[in-house]
Amino acid sequence: MAVLGATGAVGRELLAVLERRGFPVTELFALASARSAGKRLPFGGAEVVVQNADDFDFGTCNILFCCADSDVARRFVPRAIEAGCCVVDNSSAYRMESDVPLVVPEINGDEVRPPLVANPNCTTAITLVALAPLHRRWRMQRLVAATYQAASGAGAAAISELLSHTNATLKGSRPKPSVFPRSLAFNLFPHIGDFVGSYTKEELKLEQETRKILNEAQIKVSAFCVRVPVVRAHSV
Ligand SMILES: NC(=O)c1ccc[n+]([C@@H]2O[C@H](COP(=O)([O-])OP(=O)(O)OC[C@H]3O[C@@H](n4cnc5c(N)ncnc54)[C@H](OP(=O)(O)O)[C@@H]3O)[C@@H](O)[C@H]2O)c1
């Protein structure tokens, strides 16, 4: 099994889940960019050495969890499928493609099929775990959601920036952001991703992914997504 993006926020969480659940991993390959090659990550009471994904032979594993951004996913997912891997992709690269199932296991796990499964944006996943049973019973027609999203949703560098900016702000300095558009310490932004018309990309993901996962093209969704100075755990 390989985890591409093993050094990131999602990749590290995935390693922890595999370990906690005792998932039967014969051999684990931790992949990232050349920047992280040679780093060591704890796994299963030992350590795995991170490899540069560019040099990896995907024919040596059966399952790839892709935990990198969509450009990186578009580069490596076809290569892994070509080599015979089943791929679970966390990025937005393939989510809306008609021949790729978009799956939240608790809702539509029966749609999983090789060679590629996408999983949704974090906010869509947690919102629908709560709403899908209600939808099945009463047929939801319209969803109006406000989300309060933690730094973790923007990746490992965003968590570090929030922590360091919080410390610096408490000491009286005004640190310059490099991940977020403004410092997130003691702040919030009603704006995640670029605007497309009057909604942001993050807000549109909740609309489009909800329709696909619930298989209901008519549901009306209006979302308002806010980034808040919380390390992890989103609220909806
Ligand atoms: N964070 C969340 O809550 C969340 C939720 C749902 C979905 N997602 C999606 O999951 C994906 C990963 O998010 P994240 O938050 O974990 O991001 P992240 O913390 O920034 O991690 C990105 C990972 O991708 C690797 N990477 C970057 N460029 C690469 C390259 N050229 N070749 C190989 N590996 C490369 C990085 O390795 P290096 O260490 O070498 O830079 C790192 O391991 C994104 O598509 C995101 O949209 C995230």
PDB file of N, CA, C and O in Angstrom, residues 29-67:
ATOM      1  N   PHE A  29       4.380   2.155   1.729  1.00  0.00           N
ATOM      2  CA  PHE A  29       5.274   3.093   1.055  1.00  0.00           C
ATOM      3  C   PHE A  29       4.753   4.513   1.331  1.00  0.00           C
ATOM      4  O   PHE A  29       3.594   4.804   1.011  1.00  0.00           O
ATOM      5  N   ALA A  30       5.590   5.327   1.929  1.00  0.00           N
ATOM      6  CA  ALA A  30       5.220   6.725   2.202  1.00  0.00           C
ATOM      7  C   ALA A  30       5.854   7.588   1.119  1.00  0.00           C
ATOM      8  O   ALA A  30       7.072   7.606   0.969  1.00  0.00           O
ATOM      9  N   LEU A  31       4.995   8.293   0.359  1.00  0.00           N
ATOM     10  CA  LEU A  31       5.485   9.066  -0.790  1.00  0.00           C
ATOM     11  C   LEU A  31       5.179  10.551  -0.606  1.00  0.00           C
ATOM     12  O   LEU A  31       4.144  10.914  -0.035  1.00  0.00           O
ATOM     13  N   ALA A  32       6.075  11.373  -1.108  1.00  0.00           N
ATOM     14  CA  ALA A  32       5.861  12.824  -1.084  1.00  0.00           C
ATOM     15  C   ALA A  32       6.722  13.421  -2.183  1.00  0.00           C
ATOM     16  O   ALA A  32       7.157  12.703  -3.091  1.00  0.00           O
ATOM     17  N   SER A  33       6.965  14.724  -2.107  1.00  0.00           N
ATOM     18  CA  SER A  33       7.812  15.350  -3.124  1.00  0.00           C
ATOM     19  C   SER A  33       9.288  15.123  -2.770  1.00  0.00           C
ATOM     20  O   SER A  33       9.610  14.637  -1.673  1.00  0.00           O
ATOM     21  N   ALA A  34      10.151  15.553  -3.668  1.00  0.00           N
ATOM     22  CA  ALA A  34      11.602  15.423  -3.427  1.00  0.00           C
ATOM     23  C   ALA A  34      12.009  16.152  -2.139  1.00  0.00           C
ATOM     24  O   ALA A  34      12.954  15.743  -1.458  1.00  0.00           O
ATOM     25  N   ARG A  35      11.243  17.229  -1.788  1.00  0.00           N
ATOM     26  CA  ARG A  35      11.551  18.002  -0.568  1.00  0.00           C
ATOM     27  C   ARG A  35      11.588  17.123   0.675  1.00  0.00           C
ATOM     28  O   ARG A  35      12.354  17.354   1.594  1.00  0.00           O
ATOM     29  N   SER A  36      10.702  16.123   0.711  1.00  0.00           N
ATOM     30  CA  SER A  36      10.563  15.324   1.935  1.00  0.00           C
ATOM     31  C   SER A  36      11.222  13.956   1.841  1.00  0.00           C
ATOM     32  O   SER A  36      11.171  13.185   2.812  1.00  0.00           O
ATOM     33  N   ALA A  37      11.807  13.653   0.688  1.00  0.00           N
ATOM     34  CA  ALA A  37      12.420  12.318   0.544  1.00  0.00           C
ATOM     35  C   ALA A  37      13.485  12.135   1.618  1.00  0.00           C
ATOM     36  O   ALA A  37      14.276  13.043   1.894  1.00  0.00           O
ATOM     37  N   GLY A  38      13.452  10.976   2.276  1.00  0.00           N
ATOM     38  CA  GLY A  38      14.431  10.681   3.329  1.00  0.00           C
ATOM     39  C   GLY A  38      13.914  10.967   4.735  1.00  0.00           C
ATOM     40  O   GLY A  38      14.468  10.478   5.714  1.00  0.00           O
ATOM     41  N   LYS A  39      12.829  11.766   4.842  1.00  0.00           N
ATOM     42  CA  LYS A  39      12.243  11.993   6.183  1.00  0.00           C
ATOM     43  C   LYS A  39      11.708  10.670   6.716  1.00  0.00           C
ATOM     44  O   LYS A  39      11.355   9.773   5.935  1.00  0.00           O
ATOM     45  N   ARG A  40      11.598  10.567   8.026  1.00  0.00           N
ATOM     46  CA  ARG A  40      11.067   9.338   8.626  1.00  0.00           C
ATOM     47  C   ARG A  40       9.743   9.634   9.311  1.00  0.00           C
ATOM     48  O   ARG A  40       9.631  10.637  10.010  1.00  0.00           O
ATOM     49  N   LEU A  41       8.774   8.758   9.083  1.00  0.00           N
ATOM     50  CA  LEU A  41       7.461   8.927   9.718  1.00  0.00           C
ATOM     51  C   LEU A  41       7.175   7.700  10.575  1.00  0.00           C
ATOM     52  O   LEU A  41       7.468   6.573  10.152  1.00  0.00           O
ATOM     53  N   PRO A  42       6.605   7.914  11.765  1.00  0.00           N
ATOM     54  CA  PRO A  42       6.282   6.759  12.601  1.00  0.00           C
ATOM     55  C   PRO A  42       5.131   5.964  12.006  1.00  0.00           C
ATOM     56  O   PRO A  42       4.163   6.525  11.502  1.00  0.00           O
ATOM     57  N   PHE A  43       5.256   4.635  11.998  1.00  0.00           N
ATOM     58  CA  PHE A  43       4.143   3.780  11.555  1.00  0.00           C
ATOM     59  C   PHE A  43       4.319   2.387  12.132  1.00  0.00           C
ATOM     60  O   PHE A  43       5.392   1.784  11.989  1.00  0.00           O
ATOM     61  N   GLY A  44       3.274   1.898  12.787  1.00  0.00           N
ATOM     62  CA  GLY A  44       3.261   0.528  13.285  1.00  0.00           C
ATOM     63  C   GLY A  44       4.396   0.218  14.252  1.00  0.00           C
ATOM     64  O   GLY A  44       4.965  -0.864  14.197  1.00  0.00           O
ATOM     65  N   GLY A  45       4.728   1.184  15.112  1.00  0.00           N
ATOM     66  CA  GLY A  45       5.776   0.943  16.102  1.00  0.00           C
ATOM     67  C   GLY A  45       7.178   1.048  15.515  1.00  0.00           C
ATOM     68  O   GLY A  45       8.162   0.861  16.234  1.00  0.00           O
ATOM     69  N   ALA A  46       7.281   1.357  14.234  1.00  0.00           N
ATOM     70  CA  ALA A  46       8.602   1.539  13.608  1.00  0.00           C
ATOM     71  C   ALA A  46       8.583   2.864  12.840  1.00  0.00           C
ATOM     72  O   ALA A  46       7.777   3.745  13.151  1.00  0.00           O
ATOM     73  N   GLU A  47       9.430   2.976  11.841  1.00  0.00           N
ATOM     74  CA  GLU A  47       9.446   4.198  11.030  1.00  0.00           C
ATOM     75  C   GLU A  47       9.461   3.811   9.550  1.00  0.00           C
ATOM     76  O   GLU A  47      10.076   2.796   9.184  1.00  0.00           O
ATOM     77  N   VAL A  48       8.786   4.622   8.732  1.00  0.00           N
ATOM     78  CA  VAL A  48       8.927   4.425   7.277  1.00  0.00           C
ATOM     79  C   VAL A  48       9.676   5.635   6.732  1.00  0.00           C
ATOM     80  O   VAL A  48       9.493   6.761   7.208  1.00  0.00           O
ATOM     81  N   VAL A  49      10.506   5.360   5.728  1.00  0.00           N
ATOM     82  CA  VAL A  49      11.281   6.435   5.117  1.00  0.00           C
ATOM     83  C   VAL A  49      10.490   6.965   3.923  1.00  0.00           C
ATOM     84  O   VAL A  49      10.025   6.195   3.078  1.00  0.00           O
ATOM     85  N   VAL A  50      10.320   8.275   3.876  1.00  0.00           N
ATOM     86  CA  VAL A  50       9.557   8.887   2.792  1.00  0.00           C
ATOM     87  C   VAL A  50      10.358   8.815   1.490  1.00  0.00           C
ATOM     88  O   VAL A  50      11.562   9.093   1.466  1.00  0.00           O
ATOM     89  N   GLN A  51       9.649   8.411   0.420  1.00  0.00           N
ATOM     90  CA  GLN A  51      10.292   8.330  -0.900  1.00  0.00           C
ATOM     91  C   GLN A  51       9.742   9.417  -1.822  1.00  0.00           C
ATOM     92  O   GLN A  51       8.574   9.818  -1.696  1.00  0.00           O
ATOM     93  N   ASN A  52      10.554   9.818  -2.758  1.00  0.00           N
ATOM     94  CA  ASN A  52      10.115  10.766  -3.784  1.00  0.00           C
ATOM     95  C   ASN A  52       9.144  10.035  -4.724  1.00  0.00           C
ATOM     96  O   ASN A  52       9.510   9.032  -5.353  1.00  0.00           O
ATOM     97  N   ALA A  53       7.901  10.561  -4.825  1.00  0.00           N
ATOM     98  CA  ALA A  53       6.889   9.886  -5.644  1.00  0.00           C
ATOM     99  C   ALA A  53       7.324   9.777  -7.110  1.00  0.00           C
ATOM    100  O   ALA A  53       6.942   8.831  -7.807  1.00  0.00           O
ATOM    101  N   ASP A  54       8.133  10.726  -7.569  1.00  0.00           N
ATOM    102  CA  ASP A  54       8.585  10.695  -8.975  1.00  0.00           C
ATOM    103  C   ASP A  54       9.375   9.429  -9.290  1.00  0.00           C
ATOM    104  O   ASP A  54       9.389   8.972 -10.434  1.00  0.00           O
ATOM    105  N   ASP A  55      10.034   8.883  -8.269  1.00  0.00           N
ATOM    106  CA  ASP A  55      10.909   7.723  -8.507  1.00  0.00           C
ATOM    107  C   ASP A  55      10.226   6.402  -8.167  1.00  0.00           C
ATOM    108  O   ASP A  55      10.856   5.345  -8.210  1.00  0.00           O
ATOM    109  N   PHE A  56       8.939   6.463  -7.763  1.00  0.00           N
ATOM    110  CA  PHE A  56       8.291   5.261  -7.231  1.00  0.00           C
ATOM    111  C   PHE A  56       7.690   4.403  -8.339  1.00  0.00           C
ATOM    112  O   PHE A  56       7.076   4.920  -9.275  1.00  0.00           O
ATOM    113  N   ASP A  57       7.845   3.092  -8.203  1.00  0.00           N
ATOM    114  CA  ASP A  57       7.231   2.148  -9.141  1.00  0.00           C
ATOM    115  C   ASP A  57       5.880   1.710  -8.562  1.00  0.00           C
ATOM    116  O   ASP A  57       5.828   0.903  -7.615  1.00  0.00           O
ATOM    117  N   PHE A  58       4.789   2.267  -9.114  1.00  0.00           N
ATOM    118  CA  PHE A  58       3.463   1.980  -8.573  1.00  0.00           C
ATOM    119  C   PHE A  58       3.050   0.532  -8.794  1.00  0.00           C
ATOM    120  O   PHE A  58       2.088   0.060  -8.192  1.00  0.00           O
ATOM    121  N   GLY A  59       3.779  -0.172  -9.621  1.00  0.00           N
ATOM    122  CA  GLY A  59       3.504  -1.594  -9.821  1.00  0.00           C
ATOM    123  C   GLY A  59       3.838  -2.426  -8.591  1.00  0.00           C
ATOM    124  O   GLY A  59       3.459  -3.600  -8.508  1.00  0.00           O
ATOM    125  N   THR A  60       4.496  -1.830  -7.602  1.00  0.00           N
ATOM    126  CA  THR A  60       4.875  -2.596  -6.408  1.00  0.00           C
ATOM    127  C   THR A  60       3.820  -2.512  -5.295  1.00  0.00           C
ATOM    128  O   THR A  60       4.033  -3.019  -4.200  1.00  0.00           O
ATOM    129  N   CYS A  61       2.697  -1.813  -5.561  1.00  0.00           N
ATOM    130  CA  CYS A  61       1.653  -1.786  -4.517  1.00  0.00           C
ATOM    131  C   CYS A  61       0.278  -2.023  -5.141  1.00  0.00           C
ATOM    132  O   CYS A  61       0.100  -1.878  -6.354  1.00  0.00           O
ATOM    133  N   ASN A  62      -0.701  -2.412  -4.301  1.00  0.00           N
ATOM    134  CA  ASN A  62      -2.064  -2.687  -4.785  1.00  0.00           C
ATOM    135  C   ASN A  62      -2.993  -1.498  -4.593  1.00  0.00           C
ATOM    136  O   ASN A  62      -3.940  -1.315  -5.352  1.00  0.00           O
ATOM    137  N   ILE A  63      -2.751  -0.752  -3.513  1.00  0.00           N
ATOM    138  CA  ILE A  63      -3.681   0.335  -3.161  1.00  0.00           C
ATOM    139  C   ILE A  63      -2.881   1.620  -3.007  1.00  0.00           C
ATOM    140  O   ILE A  63      -1.823   1.621  -2.350  1.00  0.00           O
ATOM    141  N   LEU A  64      -3.398   2.697  -3.599  1.00  0.00           N
ATOM    142  CA  LEU A  64      -2.786   4.010  -3.398  1.00  0.00           C
ATOM    143  C   LEU A  64      -3.814   4.939  -2.779  1.00  0.00           C
ATOM    144  O   LEU A  64      -4.909   5.113  -3.327  1.00  0.00           O
ATOM    145  N   PHE A  65      -3.476   5.525  -1.627  1.00  0.00           N
ATOM    146  CA  PHE A  65      -4.247   6.640  -1.087  1.00  0.00           C
ATOM    147  C   PHE A  65      -3.539   7.899  -1.527  1.00  0.00           C
ATOM    148  O   PHE A  65      -2.375   8.120  -1.162  1.00  0.00           O
ATOM    149  N   CYS A  66      -4.218   8.709  -2.319  1.00  0.00           N
ATOM    150  CA  CYS A  66      -3.589   9.921  -2.832  1.00  0.00           C
ATOM    151  C   CYS A  66      -4.053  11.098  -1.971  1.00  0.00           C
ATOM    152  O   CYS A  66      -5.234  11.444  -1.963  1.00  0.00           O
ATOM    153  N   CYS A  67      -3.136  11.673  -1.218  1.00  0.00           N
ATOM    154  CA  CYS A  67      -3.460  12.740  -0.258  1.00  0.00           C
ATOM    155  C   CYS A  67      -2.670  13.994  -0.605  1.00  0.00           C
ATOM    156  O   CYS A  67      -2.002  14.581   0.261  1.00  0.00           O
TER     157      CYS A  67
END
